[in-house]
């Protein structure tokens, strides 16, 4: 009689097999599962009790499950695949304690009745026997219908003969042979994966599985490479996803403790293999209508490998070799875009997208910290933009919370702040990914003093600091205009102050940018140029070498070359174009061109800072002997204002970069000797450092006009 569900007092009865005694090296014991009612109806002599530790150890020595008409049995080491010879302790227990030992099972378990001969699902023995023939149909039934257990390594041993010899030699194999081998290997990998999951926590079966797998590891890896190379070429599109998924799901085993010793022998090969799988999974040719293509498994492996002490250096080595880096980051961006499309079509649930997006974020963070050239590839491939748009799509899903979204966006901001290299390209990509819509939603839903509002407000304030930079402002303008329907209330006064301040500064910069060229109508960077009140210049000439200085005529350019620019041109080119200098936070703005100088001039005139009475706390007899500093690092059109005598300010020049422009700044300060001239400094935030724009202004009919300028930078103190 087979019991489908056991209740009340449940136990395992281990009976000593007739004909076996204490001196035997193997035990053929039978362990049937009975209910209490069955025990009461059958006179079984009880032998007493012993500790759970001994019993557990003993049961591990009898690991195999067999089925017959009477129900599930535990077979001893006479038919083992993962069993070992029984220890003498177990033999003595059997011989000393009599005919039977009862051990309670807790908590209660539910068992499925053994299939009858007429059942459509074969028994374990039948599945194993049929799979041993190598039939693709029988192997697939073993892979997807076998009831794997923590004691049972038989499915793994059943498929080993088909992996042991490695893939076929393609020049000697026809298409049919290669296709059959491809289907067979993906099926066998599914068996290996399922077996590993089942025996993961078994202290006996797990190590034996690892040992056996290590002995065939070279052949298995060659099969995986074969599957990766051929799956796109030989399989029809309707079955390709299934087999790619099988290969991808196998990859997380590489970071499993059972495989740690195997993988550590050649971590580089493991990473190369995983990158190949990663690229295939996120190929642009993949269908977006597949709910699960193994993306989560392979993404999990990459994220875990980046945190592994043995695999992380191997990732860097592989990315530095050949074409792995472009393909890897292209696949990352493609994966984010594919997830967004699947979410928009309702193909995947939010729980799946949440997990996969977390892995993507972990990969972006891990690779940016371990691989020096990460942003060199991530930015051209659009990884930040794709991920930000994916988050925006997830915000529409049921179950998405603003605190989760803010946490993910905040992590992206922390990555940007951590490394100033390519700073402007990073913040531009976030804006192109519609990060403003996410932040606006958070601020509109949490207007009180909450974590979400504070975090989103601080990120908005951080982005506001970069509005004076023309590339960032243009990207922001396009993003806000394209999302005008979603930001219909963006100018409401009941929103948090950070958003109000941002929109106010955005409007100010936007109007300044549209007229910035007019600010330099009288500007010439020649130290010999005599600035008067004549007509505006029709056009200006830029130095063709550094493109950092501008002249009203060829004569002024020639004069400045002889006096000053000859000594600074080459150094300026090197400093402005070298990636090394940018990674240290150094960046050279154009002093006599661009939005920074235009904003500086407009604020100076609108606040009437040329009037000594307009600056609270200062009484100036000779304002041309002072440097007026406008600190715009807070991202507002109302900067902090300070004044300093030129004699006091001059020693600070040594802290500005690049050093070859310091002589020009000295000349700019010393040339301001007329009561109608002013020296103004604008300070702008740029990562952890600052941008300094210096301008010499001349008095005009209304306010002051821009005459000449120089842009420099400084590192954080």
XYZ file of N, CA and C in Angstrom, residues 226-329:
312
model
N 31.123 24.821 -28.041
C 30.477 24.313 -29.251
C 29.030 24.794 -29.326
N 28.327 24.730 -28.194
C 26.927 25.152 -28.176
C 26.792 26.641 -28.460
N 27.704 27.442 -27.910
C 27.636 28.890 -28.123
C 27.868 29.236 -29.589
N 28.848 28.581 -30.187
C 29.213 28.908 -31.565
C 28.157 28.461 -32.567
N 27.464 27.370 -32.275
C 26.581 26.778 -33.278
C 25.108 27.055 -33.062
N 24.738 27.544 -31.871
C 23.313 27.646 -31.575
C 22.611 28.630 -32.501
N 23.281 29.718 -32.875
C 22.665 30.689 -33.781
C 22.678 30.213 -35.228
N 23.627 29.335 -35.554
C 23.812 28.948 -36.946
C 22.953 27.752 -37.350
N 22.732 26.836 -36.418
C 22.144 25.560 -36.807
C 20.708 25.355 -36.339
N 20.232 26.168 -35.391
C 18.894 25.936 -34.861
C 17.890 26.898 -35.478
N 16.664 26.431 -35.731
C 15.616 27.354 -36.183
C 15.287 28.350 -35.080
N 14.773 29.502 -35.477
C 14.553 30.590 -34.527
C 13.568 30.217 -33.430
N 12.609 29.327 -33.719
C 11.601 29.012 -32.715
C 12.148 28.144 -31.588
N 13.273 27.456 -31.814
C 13.858 26.630 -30.755
C 15.185 27.185 -30.249
N 15.693 28.228 -30.900
C 16.991 28.772 -30.523
C 16.969 29.320 -29.101
N 15.906 30.041 -28.733
C 15.843 30.662 -27.413
C 15.908 29.628 -26.299
N 15.234 28.511 -26.496
C 15.221 27.472 -25.462
C 16.624 26.949 -25.185
N 17.406 26.734 -26.225
C 18.736 26.171 -26.038
C 19.721 27.214 -25.511
N 19.580 28.463 -25.948
C 20.431 29.515 -25.400
C 20.150 29.687 -23.912
N 18.878 29.604 -23.544
C 18.511 29.722 -22.135
C 19.155 28.624 -21.311
N 19.172 27.411 -21.837
C 19.780 26.293 -21.116
C 21.259 26.539 -20.862
N 21.960 27.016 -21.879
C 23.388 27.300 -21.713
C 23.592 28.433 -20.713
N 22.767 29.480 -20.812
C 22.921 30.625 -19.910
C 22.668 30.230 -18.466
N 21.698 29.363 -18.246
C 21.384 28.957 -16.877
C 22.472 28.090 -16.270
N 23.316 27.544 -17.099
C 24.413 26.728 -16.592
C 25.528 27.591 -16.011
N 25.659 28.839 -16.475
C 26.802 29.667 -16.120
C 26.901 30.010 -14.632
N 25.788 30.287 -13.910
C 25.948 30.611 -12.486
C 26.619 29.520 -11.670
N 26.639 28.289 -12.193
C 27.339 27.223 -11.473
C 28.827 27.532 -11.332
N 29.356 28.388 -12.208
C 30.784 28.681 -12.169
C 31.185 29.409 -10.889
N 30.245 30.104 -10.260
C 30.544 30.770 -8.995
C 30.044 29.962 -7.803
N 29.566 28.763 -8.060
C 29.066 27.905 -6.988
C 30.246 27.330 -6.205
N 30.113 27.201 -4.884
C 31.216 26.623 -4.094
C 31.660 25.250 -4.573
N 30.730 24.465 -5.145
C 31.100 23.138 -5.619
C 32.114 23.199 -6.760
N 32.097 24.302 -7.519
C 32.984 24.421 -8.670
C 34.141 25.379 -8.426
N 34.257 25.895 -7.214
C 35.272 26.918 -6.940
C 36.677 26.419 -7.262
N 37.004 25.217 -6.830
C 38.350 24.690 -7.070
C 38.595 24.444 -8.554
N 37.551 24.030 -9.276
C 37.704 23.750 -10.702
C 37.933 25.042 -11.474
N 37.102 26.042 -11.203
C 37.188 27.307 -11.934
C 38.487 28.037 -11.627
N 38.972 27.929 -10.392
C 40.184 28.653 -10.002
C 41.418 28.189 -10.763
N 41.366 26.998 -11.362
C 42.514 26.505 -12.117
C 42.744 27.316 -13.389
N 41.672 27.807 -14.001
C 41.799 28.596 -15.227
C 40.663 29.614 -15.283
N 40.719 30.662 -14.444
C 39.612 31.628 -14.404
C 39.432 32.392 -15.711
N 40.517 32.618 -16.442
C 40.400 33.377 -17.687
C 39.516 32.646 -18.697
N 39.703 31.336 -18.826
C 38.871 30.572 -19.759
C 37.407 30.624 -19.349
N 37.169 30.597 -18.042
C 35.792 30.679 -17.550
C 35.158 32.006 -17.936
N 35.890 33.097 -17.773
C 35.352 34.416 -18.100
C 35.148 34.559 -19.606
N 36.090 34.089 -20.401
C 35.923 34.147 -21.855
C 34.673 33.384 -22.280
N 34.461 32.245 -21.651
C 33.287 31.444 -21.962
C 32.010 32.189 -21.582
N 32.005 32.785 -20.405
C 30.809 33.506 -19.958
C 30.540 34.728 -20.823
N 31.589 35.410 -21.272
C 31.396 36.567 -22.140
C 30.792 36.146 -23.478
N 31.199 34.989 -23.962
C 30.623 34.492 -25.212
C 29.134 34.210 -25.040
N 28.770 33.598 -23.913
C 27.353 33.348 -23.634
C 26.604 34.669 -23.484
N 27.203 35.600 -22.762
C 26.604 36.924 -22.537
C 26.294 37.611 -23.865
N 27.236 37.544 -24.795
C 27.052 38.201 -26.089
C 25.938 37.542 -26.889
N 25.872 36.210 -26.851
C 24.829 35.501 -27.598
C 23.454 35.777 -27.005
N 23.364 35.782 -25.671
C 22.074 36.004 -25.016
C 21.509 37.368 -25.373
N 22.381 38.382 -25.456
C 21.908 39.741 -25.707
C 22.166 40.198 -27.133
N 22.252 39.241 -28.041
C 22.421 39.598 -29.446
C 21.214 40.384 -29.927
N 21.457 41.329 -30.825
C 20.366 42.148 -31.360
C 19.370 41.311 -32.153
N 19.783 40.122 -32.549
C 18.882 39.286 -33.337
C 17.886 38.527 -32.469
N 18.048 38.616 -31.156
C 17.166 37.855 -30.285
C 15.759 38.432 -30.288
N 14.795 37.554 -30.116
C 13.404 37.983 -30.067
C 13.102 38.613 -28.719
N 12.315 39.688 -28.721
C 11.941 40.321 -27.458
C 10.656 39.721 -26.907
N 10.078 38.754 -27.621
C 8.829 38.149 -27.173
C 9.059 36.922 -26.302
N 10.301 36.690 -25.891
C 10.629 35.548 -25.046
C 10.657 36.016 -23.597
N 9.841 35.448 -22.716
C 9.799 35.933 -21.335
C 11.079 35.682 -20.560
N 11.781 34.589 -20.857
C 13.000 34.276 -20.106
C 13.987 33.605 -21.044
N 15.077 34.274 -21.342
C 16.077 33.724 -22.256
C 17.398 33.454 -21.552
N 17.360 33.309 -20.235
C 18.582 33.061 -19.491
C 19.334 34.321 -19.130
N 18.764 35.493 -19.433
C 19.454 36.750 -19.157
C 19.727 36.919 -17.671
N 18.770 36.528 -16.844
C 18.928 36.719 -15.404
C 20.077 35.865 -14.867
N 20.191 34.634 -15.369
C 21.231 33.737 -14.873
C 22.627 34.212 -15.272
N 22.794 34.582 -16.538
C 24.123 35.001 -16.975
C 24.484 36.351 -16.370
N 23.484 37.240 -16.186
C 23.755 38.527 -15.536
C 24.143 38.314 -14.077
N 23.500 37.361 -13.434
C 23.862 37.064 -12.046
C 25.295 36.556 -11.957
N 25.677 35.706 -12.893
C 27.046 35.193 -12.862
C 28.061 36.317 -13.044
N 27.827 37.212 -14.013
C 28.772 38.304 -14.253
C 28.875 39.196 -13.020
N 27.735 39.514 -12.400
C 27.762 40.388 -11.224
C 28.480 39.721 -10.056
N 28.277 38.417 -9.876
C 28.967 37.703 -8.800
C 30.451 37.558 -9.105
N 30.787 37.358 -10.375
C 32.196 37.225 -10.748
C 32.958 38.522 -10.496
N 32.297 39.666 -10.681
C 32.957 40.950 -10.438
C 33.296 41.146 -8.966
N 32.614 40.430 -8.087
C 32.882 40.525 -6.655
C 33.768 39.388 -6.156
N 34.112 38.464 -7.041
C 34.932 37.319 -6.665
C 36.414 37.672 -6.807
N 37.189 37.365 -5.788
C 38.609 37.733 -5.797
C 39.385 37.031 -6.903
N 38.963 35.828 -7.272
C 39.682 35.081 -8.307
C 39.219 35.458 -9.708
N 37.927 35.727 -9.871
C 37.381 35.977 -11.202
C 37.451 37.443 -11.616
N 37.423 38.358 -10.654
C 37.433 39.782 -11.000
C 38.683 40.189 -11.787
N 39.899 39.794 -11.374
C 41.074 40.129 -12.202
C 41.016 39.497 -13.586
N 40.415 38.309 -13.667
C 40.295 37.662 -14.973
C 39.370 38.450 -15.893
N 38.337 39.063 -15.335
C 37.435 39.892 -16.143
C 38.195 41.061 -16.750
N 39.029 41.707 -15.947
C 39.820 42.834 -16.447
C 40.766 42.375 -17.553
N 41.405 41.222 -17.353
C 42.323 40.701 -18.371
C 41.600 40.436 -19.685
N 40.426 39.847 -19.601
C 39.685 39.516 -20.818
C 39.198 40.784 -21.519
N 38.728 41.762 -20.752
C 38.254 43.009 -21.357
C 39.383 43.769 -22.045
N 40.593 43.586 -21.574
C 41.742 44.252 -22.193
C 42.256 43.520 -23.426
N 41.628 42.412 -23.758
C 42.124 41.586 -24.854
C 41.125 41.569 -26.001
N 41.605 41.845 -27.202
C 40.800 41.689 -28.412
C 39.553 42.552 -28.417
N 38.476 41.968 -28.910
C 37.219 42.699 -29.089
C 36.198 42.361 -28.012
N 36.648 41.804 -26.895
C 35.708 41.422 -25.848
C 34.997 42.636 -25.255
N 35.738 43.722 -24.999
C 35.150 44.886 -24.329
C 34.009 45.506 -25.142
N 34.198 45.835 -26.435
C 33.070 46.406 -27.188
C 31.856 45.488 -27.220
N 32.089 44.188 -27.407
C 30.968 43.251 -27.468
C 30.267 43.139 -26.120
N 31.044 43.158 -25.040
C 30.462 43.027 -23.706
C 29.542 44.201 -23.392
N 30.017 45.425 -23.606
C 29.218 46.594 -23.249
C 28.072 46.813 -24.235
